[in-house]
Amino acid sequence: MSTELGVRSAVVVAPPVVDRKVRQRRSWLPALLRTVVGRSAAIVVLLAVWEAAPRLGLVDRTFLPPLSEVLRAWWGLLDGGRLGENARASLVRSFSGFGLAVGIGVPLGLLIGWYRPLAELLSPLLELFRNTAALALLPVFVLVLGIGETSKIAIVLYACLWPILLNTISAVRTVDPTLLRLARSLDLSPLRLFQKVILPASVPVVFTGIRLAGAVSILVLVAAEMVGAKAGLGYLINASQYNFAIPQMYAGILTISVIGVAFNQLLLAIERRLTAWRPGPPTS
């Protein structure tokens, strides 16, 4: 009899696993829905206004067609292969210049930030070039390097280099002095100090520059492709404007926006992975 009561009490006390999982699912589903709705509400409103304003006559639909027409034009460009061809050309140029800027800017910024004499030597030159807009030098790049791929990759490289370089220099110089004193008290060599303290502490600020450069790489390239290019999203937008194919023009602009957001989210995910030790995740 006592054994039977013990079994019954065990059955009663033991929490059902299925019910616990259901409760957990119910607890995070509303939070997830609130996050998705909160992040997408403004975009949904913008798209709804874009669709409704031309149809209600609030704006001239000749110059701002409804979103549905733009999406049909976008699908036509994608189905015909033009969108993929031009997007591919832009992405190759943009990623090439951006990758070269990261490969040059991060090591050079770490070096300049770490060695004060080198920083003092190069400071006037850095101030001169950082205040010279990349698009202002576009004619110079075209004259020197021609209208081919080299000039477009070079202008992206130049535009992306400065956010990465300057943020990297700032990251090294603004490392918490307490960390440096603690590391020096452990008799770490300068190389170990750089590897174990300076470099990890600099990653968040360095990635801020990299994310800024990611946005710049696309914007500057689109402007460069409007001059002497035969492929690319900038060329597609410019040609559509000249041919008065306004829905196709907006389709190209929409494609650039989506690529920019996707690229930023990719960089943000990499940043989160590399700075997982930090107490709070970076914000987009």
PDB file of C-alpha atoms in Angstrom:
ATOM      1  CA  MET A   1       0.000   0.000   0.000  1.00  0.00           C
ATOM      2  CA  SER A   2       2.787   2.459   0.919  1.00  0.00           C
ATOM      3  CA  THR A   3       4.637   1.640  -2.295  1.00  0.00           C
ATOM      4  CA  GLU A   4       1.530   2.366  -4.306  1.00  0.00           C
ATOM      5  CA  LEU A   5       1.086   5.754  -2.578  1.00  0.00           C
ATOM      6  CA  GLY A   6       4.732   6.601  -3.237  1.00  0.00           C
ATOM      7  CA  VAL A   7       4.334   5.884  -6.921  1.00  0.00           C
ATOM      8  CA  ARG A   8       1.189   8.025  -7.081  1.00  0.00           C
ATOM      9  CA  SER A   9       2.859  10.914  -5.269  1.00  0.00           C
ATOM     10  CA  ALA A  10       5.859  10.709  -7.606  1.00  0.00           C
ATOM     11  CA  VAL A  11       3.565  10.834 -10.572  1.00  0.00           C
ATOM     12  CA  VAL A  12       1.728  13.843  -9.158  1.00  0.00           C
ATOM     13  CA  VAL A  13       4.868  15.784  -8.159  1.00  0.00           C
ATOM     14  CA  ALA A  14       6.875  15.202 -11.344  1.00  0.00           C
ATOM     15  CA  PRO A  15       6.297  18.169 -13.715  1.00  0.00           C
ATOM     16  CA  PRO A  16       5.113  17.175 -17.142  1.00  0.00           C
ATOM     17  CA  VAL A  17       7.880  17.763 -19.705  1.00  0.00           C
ATOM     18  CA  VAL A  18       5.492  18.544 -22.531  1.00  0.00           C
ATOM     19  CA  ASP A  19       3.681  21.234 -20.547  1.00  0.00           C
ATOM     20  CA  ARG A  20       6.988  22.861 -19.597  1.00  0.00           C
ATOM     21  CA  LYS A  21       8.066  23.048 -23.231  1.00  0.00           C
ATOM     22  CA  VAL A  22       4.720  24.518 -24.197  1.00  0.00           C
ATOM     23  CA  ARG A  23       5.024  27.177 -21.485  1.00  0.00           C
ATOM     24  CA  GLN A  24       8.545  28.050 -22.624  1.00  0.00           C
ATOM     25  CA  ARG A  25       7.379  28.318 -26.222  1.00  0.00           C
ATOM     26  CA  ARG A  26       4.493  30.522 -25.174  1.00  0.00           C
ATOM     27  CA  SER A  27       6.860  32.775 -23.201  1.00  0.00           C
ATOM     28  CA  TRP A  28       9.291  33.542 -26.039  1.00  0.00           C
ATOM     29  CA  LEU A  29       6.828  33.594 -28.932  1.00  0.00           C
ATOM     30  CA  PRO A  30       5.116  36.855 -27.856  1.00  0.00           C
ATOM     31  CA  ALA A  31       8.502  38.488 -27.286  1.00  0.00           C
ATOM     32  CA  LEU A  32       9.679  37.409 -30.724  1.00  0.00           C
ATOM     33  CA  LEU A  33       6.482  38.670 -32.343  1.00  0.00           C
ATOM     34  CA  ARG A  34       6.783  42.010 -30.544  1.00  0.00           C
ATOM     35  CA  THR A  35      10.369  42.365 -31.742  1.00  0.00           C
ATOM     36  CA  VAL A  36       9.496  41.523 -35.361  1.00  0.00           C
ATOM     37  CA  VAL A  37       6.471  43.813 -35.388  1.00  0.00           C
ATOM     38  CA  GLY A  38       8.358  46.637 -33.706  1.00  0.00           C
ATOM     39  CA  ARG A  39      11.263  46.462 -36.147  1.00  0.00           C
ATOM     40  CA  SER A  40       9.130  46.144 -39.275  1.00  0.00           C
ATOM     41  CA  ALA A  41       6.227  48.478 -38.447  1.00  0.00           C
ATOM     42  CA  ALA A  42       7.876  51.634 -39.795  1.00  0.00           C
ATOM     43  CA  ILE A  43       8.939  49.875 -42.997  1.00  0.00           C
ATOM     44  CA  VAL A  44       5.443  48.467 -43.542  1.00  0.00           C
ATOM     45  CA  VAL A  45       3.940  51.937 -43.078  1.00  0.00           C
ATOM     46  CA  LEU A  46       6.441  53.422 -45.535  1.00  0.00           C
ATOM     47  CA  LEU A  47       5.658  50.773 -48.150  1.00  0.00           C
ATOM     48  CA  ALA A  48       1.919  51.261 -47.645  1.00  0.00           C
ATOM     49  CA  VAL A  49       2.256  55.022 -48.117  1.00  0.00           C
ATOM     50  CA  TRP A  50       4.383  54.417 -51.214  1.00  0.00           C
ATOM     51  CA  GLU A  51       1.649  52.222 -52.683  1.00  0.00           C
ATOM     52  CA  ALA A  52      -1.263  54.465 -51.709  1.00  0.00           C
ATOM     53  CA  ALA A  53       0.079  57.970 -52.392  1.00  0.00           C
ATOM     54  CA  PRO A  54       0.370  57.623 -56.215  1.00  0.00           C
ATOM     55  CA  ARG A  55      -2.963  55.810 -56.478  1.00  0.00           C
ATOM     56  CA  LEU A  56      -4.749  58.523 -54.468  1.00  0.00           C
ATOM     57  CA  GLY A  57      -3.222  61.275 -56.563  1.00  0.00           C
ATOM     58  CA  LEU A  58      -1.150  62.696 -53.713  1.00  0.00           C
ATOM     59  CA  VAL A  59       1.936  62.517 -55.927  1.00  0.00           C
ATOM     60  CA  ASP A  60       2.387  62.209 -59.676  1.00  0.00           C
ATOM     61  CA  ARG A  61       2.602  58.477 -60.414  1.00  0.00           C
ATOM     62  CA  THR A  62       4.676  59.282 -63.500  1.00  0.00           C
ATOM     63  CA  PHE A  63       7.590  60.218 -61.250  1.00  0.00           C
ATOM     64  CA  LEU A  64       6.722  58.010 -58.267  1.00  0.00           C
ATOM     65  CA  PRO A  65       4.886  54.877 -59.446  1.00  0.00           C
ATOM     66  CA  PRO A  66       3.130  52.633 -56.898  1.00  0.00           C
ATOM     67  CA  LEU A  67       5.206  50.015 -55.155  1.00  0.00           C
ATOM     68  CA  SER A  68       3.375  47.223 -56.974  1.00  0.00           C
ATOM     69  CA  GLU A  69       4.527  48.587 -60.352  1.00  0.00           C
ATOM     70  CA  VAL A  70       8.086  48.857 -59.080  1.00  0.00           C
ATOM     71  CA  LEU A  71       7.982  45.257 -57.856  1.00  0.00           C
ATOM     72  CA  ARG A  72       6.662  44.106 -61.250  1.00  0.00           C
ATOM     73  CA  ALA A  73       9.506  45.971 -62.941  1.00  0.00           C
ATOM     74  CA  TRP A  74      11.952  44.420 -60.464  1.00  0.00           C
ATOM     75  CA  TRP A  75      10.678  40.941 -61.278  1.00  0.00           C
ATOM     76  CA  GLY A  76      10.913  41.667 -65.002  1.00  0.00           C
ATOM     77  CA  LEU A  77      14.554  42.756 -64.601  1.00  0.00           C
ATOM     78  CA  LEU A  78      15.308  39.678 -62.523  1.00  0.00           C
ATOM     79  CA  ASP A  79      13.550  37.305 -64.927  1.00  0.00           C
ATOM     80  CA  GLY A  80      15.304  38.844 -67.912  1.00  0.00           C
ATOM     81  CA  GLY A  81      18.720  38.518 -66.267  1.00  0.00           C
ATOM     82  CA  ARG A  82      19.529  42.228 -66.292  1.00  0.00           C
ATOM     83  CA  LEU A  83      19.195  42.673 -62.550  1.00  0.00           C
ATOM     84  CA  GLY A  84      21.423  39.734 -61.710  1.00  0.00           C
ATOM     85  CA  GLU A  85      24.074  40.788 -64.220  1.00  0.00           C
ATOM     86  CA  ASN A  86      24.243  44.374 -62.983  1.00  0.00           C
ATOM     87  CA  ALA A  87      24.050  43.423 -59.302  1.00  0.00           C
ATOM     88  CA  ARG A  88      26.871  40.923 -59.796  1.00  0.00           C
ATOM     89  CA  ALA A  89      29.084  43.566 -61.412  1.00  0.00           C
ATOM     90  CA  SER A  90      28.426  46.020 -58.564  1.00  0.00           C
ATOM     91  CA  LEU A  91      29.020  43.451 -55.821  1.00  0.00           C
ATOM     92  CA  VAL A  92      32.345  42.329 -57.314  1.00  0.00           C
ATOM     93  CA  ARG A  93      33.596  45.912 -57.487  1.00  0.00           C
ATOM     94  CA  SER A  94      32.242  46.865 -54.084  1.00  0.00           C
ATOM     95  CA  PHE A  95      33.523  43.808 -52.226  1.00  0.00           C
ATOM     96  CA  SER A  96      36.919  44.028 -53.945  1.00  0.00           C
ATOM     97  CA  GLY A  97      37.455  47.633 -52.876  1.00  0.00           C
ATOM     98  CA  PHE A  98      36.006  46.995 -49.424  1.00  0.00           C
ATOM     99  CA  GLY A  99      38.155  43.901 -48.854  1.00  0.00           C
ATOM    100  CA  LEU A 100      41.311  45.750 -49.908  1.00  0.00           C
ATOM    101  CA  ALA A 101      40.395  48.625 -47.563  1.00  0.00           C
ATOM    102  CA  VAL A 102      39.978  46.233 -44.625  1.00  0.00           C
ATOM    103  CA  GLY A 103      43.232  44.453 -45.470  1.00  0.00           C
ATOM    104  CA  ILE A 104      45.132  47.749 -45.609  1.00  0.00           C
ATOM    105  CA  GLY A 105      43.283  49.919 -43.104  1.00  0.00           C
ATOM    106  CA  VAL A 106      43.152  47.599 -40.079  1.00  0.00           C
ATOM    107  CA  PRO A 107      46.877  46.650 -39.932  1.00  0.00           C
ATOM    108  CA  LEU A 108      47.960  50.194 -40.792  1.00  0.00           C
ATOM    109  CA  GLY A 109      45.609  51.667 -38.190  1.00  0.00           C
ATOM    110  CA  LEU A 110      46.888  49.286 -35.504  1.00  0.00           C
ATOM    111  CA  LEU A 111      50.458  50.223 -36.391  1.00  0.00           C
ATOM    112  CA  ILE A 112      49.815  53.981 -36.374  1.00  0.00           C
ATOM    113  CA  GLY A 113      47.809  53.801 -33.158  1.00  0.00           C
ATOM    114  CA  TRP A 114      50.460  51.758 -31.378  1.00  0.00           C
ATOM    115  CA  TYR A 115      53.584  53.689 -32.451  1.00  0.00           C
ATOM    116  CA  ARG A 116      53.288  57.368 -31.555  1.00  0.00           C
ATOM    117  CA  PRO A 117      56.251  58.559 -33.691  1.00  0.00           C
ATOM    118  CA  LEU A 118      54.655  57.067 -36.789  1.00  0.00           C
ATOM    119  CA  ALA A 119      51.332  58.712 -35.906  1.00  0.00           C
ATOM    120  CA  GLU A 120      52.983  62.117 -35.512  1.00  0.00           C
ATOM    121  CA  LEU A 121      54.750  61.694 -38.848  1.00  0.00           C
ATOM    122  CA  LEU A 122      51.627  60.710 -40.804  1.00  0.00           C
ATOM    123  CA  SER A 123      49.074  62.876 -38.970  1.00  0.00           C
ATOM    124  CA  PRO A 124      49.190  65.871 -41.404  1.00  0.00           C
ATOM    125  CA  LEU A 125      48.831  63.549 -44.389  1.00  0.00           C
ATOM    126  CA  LEU A 126      45.904  61.720 -42.806  1.00  0.00           C
ATOM    127  CA  GLU A 127      44.131  64.991 -42.017  1.00  0.00           C
ATOM    128  CA  LEU A 128      44.569  66.137 -45.629  1.00  0.00           C
ATOM    129  CA  PHE A 129      43.125  63.015 -47.235  1.00  0.00           C
ATOM    130  CA  ARG A 130      40.376  62.354 -44.696  1.00  0.00           C
ATOM    131  CA  ASN A 131      38.841  65.737 -45.534  1.00  0.00           C
ATOM    132  CA  THR A 132      38.973  65.153 -49.297  1.00  0.00           C
ATOM    133  CA  ALA A 133      35.709  63.615 -50.507  1.00  0.00           C
ATOM    134  CA  ALA A 134      36.086  60.458 -52.557  1.00  0.00           C
ATOM    135  CA  LEU A 135      33.625  61.599 -55.227  1.00  0.00           C
ATOM    136  CA  ALA A 136      35.587  64.837 -55.647  1.00  0.00           C
ATOM    137  CA  LEU A 137      38.541  62.688 -56.720  1.00  0.00           C
ATOM    138  CA  LEU A 138      36.495  60.528 -59.090  1.00  0.00           C
ATOM    139  CA  PRO A 139      37.621  62.473 -62.217  1.00  0.00           C
ATOM    140  CA  VAL A 140      41.238  62.039 -61.092  1.00  0.00           C
ATOM    141  CA  PHE A 141      40.802  58.275 -60.696  1.00  0.00           C
ATOM    142  CA  VAL A 142      39.155  58.062 -64.124  1.00  0.00           C
ATOM    143  CA  LEU A 143      41.910  60.121 -65.787  1.00  0.00           C
ATOM    144  CA  VAL A 144      44.729  58.166 -64.161  1.00  0.00           C
ATOM    145  CA  LEU A 145      43.267  54.639 -64.162  1.00  0.00           C
ATOM    146  CA  GLY A 146      40.766  54.830 -67.035  1.00  0.00           C
ATOM    147  CA  ILE A 147      37.049  54.083 -67.045  1.00  0.00           C
ATOM    148  CA  GLY A 148      37.442  50.337 -66.516  1.00  0.00           C
ATOM    149  CA  GLU A 149      37.208  48.216 -63.398  1.00  0.00           C
ATOM    150  CA  THR A 150      40.433  49.487 -61.834  1.00  0.00           C
ATOM    151  CA  SER A 151      39.228  53.044 -61.304  1.00  0.00           C
ATOM    152  CA  LYS A 152      35.935  51.900 -59.747  1.00  0.00           C
ATOM    153  CA  ILE A 153      37.609  49.488 -57.330  1.00  0.00           C
ATOM    154  CA  ALA A 154      40.183  52.169 -56.484  1.00  0.00           C
ATOM    155  CA  ILE A 155      37.561  54.795 -55.648  1.00  0.00           C
ATOM    156  CA  VAL A 156      35.765  52.297 -53.370  1.00  0.00           C
ATOM    157  CA  LEU A 157      39.090  51.432 -51.744  1.00  0.00           C
ATOM    158  CA  TYR A 158      39.853  55.112 -51.152  1.00  0.00           C
ATOM    159  CA  ALA A 159      36.392  55.870 -49.733  1.00  0.00           C
ATOM    160  CA  CYS A 160      36.357  52.833 -47.416  1.00  0.00           C
ATOM    161  CA  LEU A 161      39.927  53.209 -46.199  1.00  0.00           C
ATOM    162  CA  TRP A 162      39.422  56.291 -44.052  1.00  0.00           C
ATOM    163  CA  PRO A 163      36.564  55.126 -41.783  1.00  0.00           C
ATOM    164  CA  ILE A 164      38.423  51.869 -41.136  1.00  0.00           C
ATOM    165  CA  LEU A 165      41.828  53.492 -40.641  1.00  0.00           C
ATOM    166  CA  LEU A 166      40.676  56.325 -38.373  1.00  0.00           C
ATOM    167  CA  ASN A 167      38.436  54.106 -36.221  1.00  0.00           C
ATOM    168  CA  THR A 168      41.257  51.597 -35.816  1.00  0.00           C
ATOM    169  CA  ILE A 169      43.682  54.318 -34.713  1.00  0.00           C
ATOM    170  CA  SER A 170      41.086  55.642 -32.263  1.00  0.00           C
ATOM    171  CA  ALA A 171      40.404  52.124 -30.960  1.00  0.00           C
ATOM    172  CA  VAL A 172      44.061  51.547 -30.078  1.00  0.00           C
ATOM    173  CA  ARG A 173      44.475  54.953 -28.443  1.00  0.00           C
ATOM    174  CA  THR A 174      41.329  54.701 -26.311  1.00  0.00           C
ATOM    175  CA  VAL A 175      41.944  51.324 -24.693  1.00  0.00           C
ATOM    176  CA  ASP A 176      41.049  51.430 -20.996  1.00  0.00           C
ATOM    177  CA  PRO A 177      44.192  52.619 -19.106  1.00  0.00           C
ATOM    178  CA  THR A 178      43.288  50.335 -16.207  1.00  0.00           C
ATOM    179  CA  LEU A 179      43.667  47.314 -18.471  1.00  0.00           C
ATOM    180  CA  LEU A 180      47.047  48.576 -19.649  1.00  0.00           C
ATOM    181  CA  ARG A 181      48.315  49.137 -16.105  1.00  0.00           C
ATOM    182  CA  LEU A 182      47.093  45.716 -15.043  1.00  0.00           C
ATOM    183  CA  ALA A 183      48.767  44.058 -18.038  1.00  0.00           C
ATOM    184  CA  ARG A 184      52.040  45.901 -17.445  1.00  0.00           C
ATOM    185  CA  SER A 185      51.983  44.848 -13.798  1.00  0.00           C
ATOM    186  CA  LEU A 186      52.098  41.251 -15.050  1.00  0.00           C
ATOM    187  CA  ASP A 187      55.368  42.027 -16.892  1.00  0.00           C
ATOM    188  CA  LEU A 188      53.926  41.287 -20.304  1.00  0.00           C
ATOM    189  CA  SER A 189      56.179  42.027 -23.242  1.00  0.00           C
ATOM    190  CA  PRO A 190      55.008  44.758 -25.673  1.00  0.00           C
ATOM    191  CA  LEU A 191      54.057  42.089 -28.231  1.00  0.00           C
ATOM    192  CA  ARG A 192      52.028  40.061 -25.697  1.00  0.00           C
ATOM    193  CA  LEU A 193      50.441  43.252 -24.401  1.00  0.00           C
ATOM    194  CA  PHE A 194      49.339  44.094 -27.913  1.00  0.00           C
ATOM    195  CA  GLN A 195      48.014  40.568 -28.581  1.00  0.00           C
ATOM    196  CA  LYS A 196      46.242  39.988 -25.252  1.00  0.00           C
ATOM    197  CA  VAL A 197      44.942  43.477 -24.391  1.00  0.00           C
ATOM    198  CA  ILE A 198      45.116  46.053 -27.173  1.00  0.00           C
ATOM    199  CA  LEU A 199      43.809  43.912 -30.011  1.00  0.00           C
ATOM    200  CA  PRO A 200      40.770  42.360 -28.226  1.00  0.00           C
ATOM    201  CA  ALA A 201      39.766  45.693 -26.671  1.00  0.00           C
ATOM    202  CA  SER A 202      39.957  47.420 -30.073  1.00  0.00           C
ATOM    203  CA  VAL A 203      37.640  45.057 -31.938  1.00  0.00           C
ATOM    204  CA  PRO A 204      34.293  46.850 -31.254  1.00  0.00           C
ATOM    205  CA  VAL A 205      35.519  50.274 -32.394  1.00  0.00           C
ATOM    206  CA  VAL A 206      37.328  48.759 -35.376  1.00  0.00           C
ATOM    207  CA  PHE A 207      34.108  47.069 -36.460  1.00  0.00           C
ATOM    208  CA  THR A 208      32.273  50.373 -36.204  1.00  0.00           C
ATOM    209  CA  GLY A 209      34.619  51.689 -38.880  1.00  0.00           C
ATOM    210  CA  ILE A 210      34.217  48.531 -40.937  1.00  0.00           C
ATOM    211  CA  ARG A 211      30.419  48.819 -40.868  1.00  0.00           C
ATOM    212  CA  LEU A 212      30.605  52.483 -41.882  1.00  0.00           C
ATOM    213  CA  ALA A 213      32.909  51.504 -44.730  1.00  0.00           C
ATOM    214  CA  GLY A 214      30.481  48.765 -45.803  1.00  0.00           C
ATOM    215  CA  ALA A 215      27.757  51.373 -46.370  1.00  0.00           C
ATOM    216  CA  VAL A 216      30.184  53.737 -48.074  1.00  0.00           C
ATOM    217  CA  SER A 217      31.409  51.009 -50.439  1.00  0.00           C
ATOM    218  CA  ILE A 218      27.968  50.650 -52.011  1.00  0.00           C
ATOM    219  CA  LEU A 219      27.025  54.335 -52.084  1.00  0.00           C
ATOM    220  CA  VAL A 220      30.281  55.520 -53.630  1.00  0.00           C
ATOM    221  CA  LEU A 221      30.287  52.719 -56.177  1.00  0.00           C
ATOM    222  CA  VAL A 222      26.782  53.560 -57.400  1.00  0.00           C
ATOM    223  CA  ALA A 223      27.876  57.143 -58.027  1.00  0.00           C
ATOM    224  CA  ALA A 224      31.042  55.943 -59.787  1.00  0.00           C
ATOM    225  CA  GLU A 225      29.059  53.556 -62.003  1.00  0.00           C
ATOM    226  CA  MET A 226      27.034  56.465 -63.333  1.00  0.00           C
ATOM    227  CA  VAL A 227      30.184  57.714 -65.091  1.00  0.00           C
ATOM    228  CA  GLY A 228      31.504  55.611 -67.943  1.00  0.00           C
ATOM    229  CA  ALA A 229      30.203  52.220 -66.800  1.00  0.00           C
ATOM    230  CA  LYS A 230      28.495  49.636 -68.981  1.00  0.00           C
ATOM    231  CA  ALA A 231      27.216  47.432 -66.137  1.00  0.00           C
ATOM    232  CA  GLY A 232      26.291  47.781 -62.501  1.00  0.00           C
ATOM    233  CA  LEU A 233      23.348  48.993 -60.460  1.00  0.00           C
ATOM    234  CA  GLY A 234      24.446  52.608 -60.825  1.00  0.00           C
ATOM    235  CA  TYR A 235      24.530  52.165 -64.581  1.00  0.00           C
ATOM    236  CA  LEU A 236      21.091  50.511 -64.488  1.00  0.00           C
ATOM    237  CA  ILE A 237      19.590  53.415 -62.515  1.00  0.00           C
ATOM    238  CA  ASN A 238      21.185  56.021 -64.756  1.00  0.00           C
ATOM    239  CA  ALA A 239      20.139  54.281 -67.989  1.00  0.00           C
ATOM    240  CA  SER A 240      16.588  53.815 -66.700  1.00  0.00           C
ATOM    241  CA  GLN A 241      16.368  57.513 -65.902  1.00  0.00           C
ATOM    242  CA  TYR A 242      17.543  58.520 -69.359  1.00  0.00           C
ATOM    243  CA  ASN A 243      15.087  56.109 -70.994  1.00  0.00           C
ATOM    244  CA  PHE A 244      12.329  57.309 -68.649  1.00  0.00           C
ATOM    245  CA  ALA A 245      11.820  53.752 -67.376  1.00  0.00           C
ATOM    246  CA  ILE A 246      10.934  55.078 -63.938  1.00  0.00           C
ATOM    247  CA  PRO A 247       9.732  51.772 -62.363  1.00  0.00           C
ATOM    248  CA  GLN A 248      13.007  50.129 -63.368  1.00  0.00           C
ATOM    249  CA  MET A 249      14.931  53.035 -61.883  1.00  0.00           C
ATOM    250  CA  TYR A 250      13.177  52.574 -58.543  1.00  0.00           C
ATOM    251  CA  ALA A 251      13.717  48.823 -58.790  1.00  0.00           C
ATOM    252  CA  GLY A 252      17.466  49.445 -58.989  1.00  0.00           C
ATOM    253  CA  ILE A 253      17.319  51.818 -56.021  1.00  0.00           C
ATOM    254  CA  LEU A 254      15.322  49.272 -54.006  1.00  0.00           C
ATOM    255  CA  THR A 255      17.874  46.576 -54.828  1.00  0.00           C
ATOM    256  CA  ILE A 256      20.706  48.766 -53.553  1.00  0.00           C
ATOM    257  CA  SER A 257      18.833  49.380 -50.300  1.00  0.00           C
ATOM    258  CA  VAL A 258      18.242  45.659 -49.733  1.00  0.00           C
ATOM    259  CA  ILE A 259      21.890  44.830 -50.471  1.00  0.00           C
ATOM    260  CA  GLY A 260      23.046  47.542 -48.073  1.00  0.00           C
ATOM    261  CA  VAL A 261      20.837  46.273 -45.250  1.00  0.00           C
ATOM    262  CA  ALA A 262      21.881  42.653 -45.837  1.00  0.00           C
ATOM    263  CA  PHE A 263      25.567  43.588 -45.894  1.00  0.00           C
ATOM    264  CA  ASN A 264      25.244  45.566 -42.668  1.00  0.00           C
ATOM    265  CA  GLN A 265      23.473  42.648 -40.961  1.00  0.00           C
ATOM    266  CA  LEU A 266      26.249  40.299 -42.078  1.00  0.00           C
ATOM    267  CA  LEU A 267      28.914  42.584 -40.611  1.00  0.00           C
ATOM    268  CA  LEU A 268      26.842  42.944 -37.439  1.00  0.00           C
ATOM    269  CA  ALA A 269      26.638  39.155 -37.068  1.00  0.00           C
ATOM    270  CA  ILE A 270      30.424  38.858 -37.461  1.00  0.00           C
ATOM    271  CA  GLU A 271      30.898  41.626 -34.903  1.00  0.00           C
ATOM    272  CA  ARG A 272      28.641  39.830 -32.414  1.00  0.00           C
ATOM    273  CA  ARG A 273      30.618  36.640 -32.934  1.00  0.00           C
ATOM    274  CA  LEU A 274      33.957  38.342 -32.320  1.00  0.00           C
ATOM    275  CA  THR A 275      32.740  40.376 -29.327  1.00  0.00           C
ATOM    276  CA  ALA A 276      30.723  37.666 -27.582  1.00  0.00           C
ATOM    277  CA  TRP A 277      32.759  38.291 -24.422  1.00  0.00           C
ATOM    278  CA  ARG A 278      31.269  41.780 -24.040  1.00  0.00           C
ATOM    279  CA  PRO A 279      28.348  42.229 -21.593  1.00  0.00           C
ATOM    280  CA  GLY A 280      25.975  43.773 -24.157  1.00  0.00           C
ATOM    281  CA  PRO A 281      25.529  42.935 -27.861  1.00  0.00           C
ATOM    282  CA  PRO A 282      26.212  45.665 -30.430  1.00  0.00           C
ATOM    283  CA  THR A 283      23.204  47.473 -31.794  1.00  0.00           C
ATOM    284  CA  SER A 284      22.431  47.843 -35.479  1.00  0.00           C
TER     285      SER A 284
END
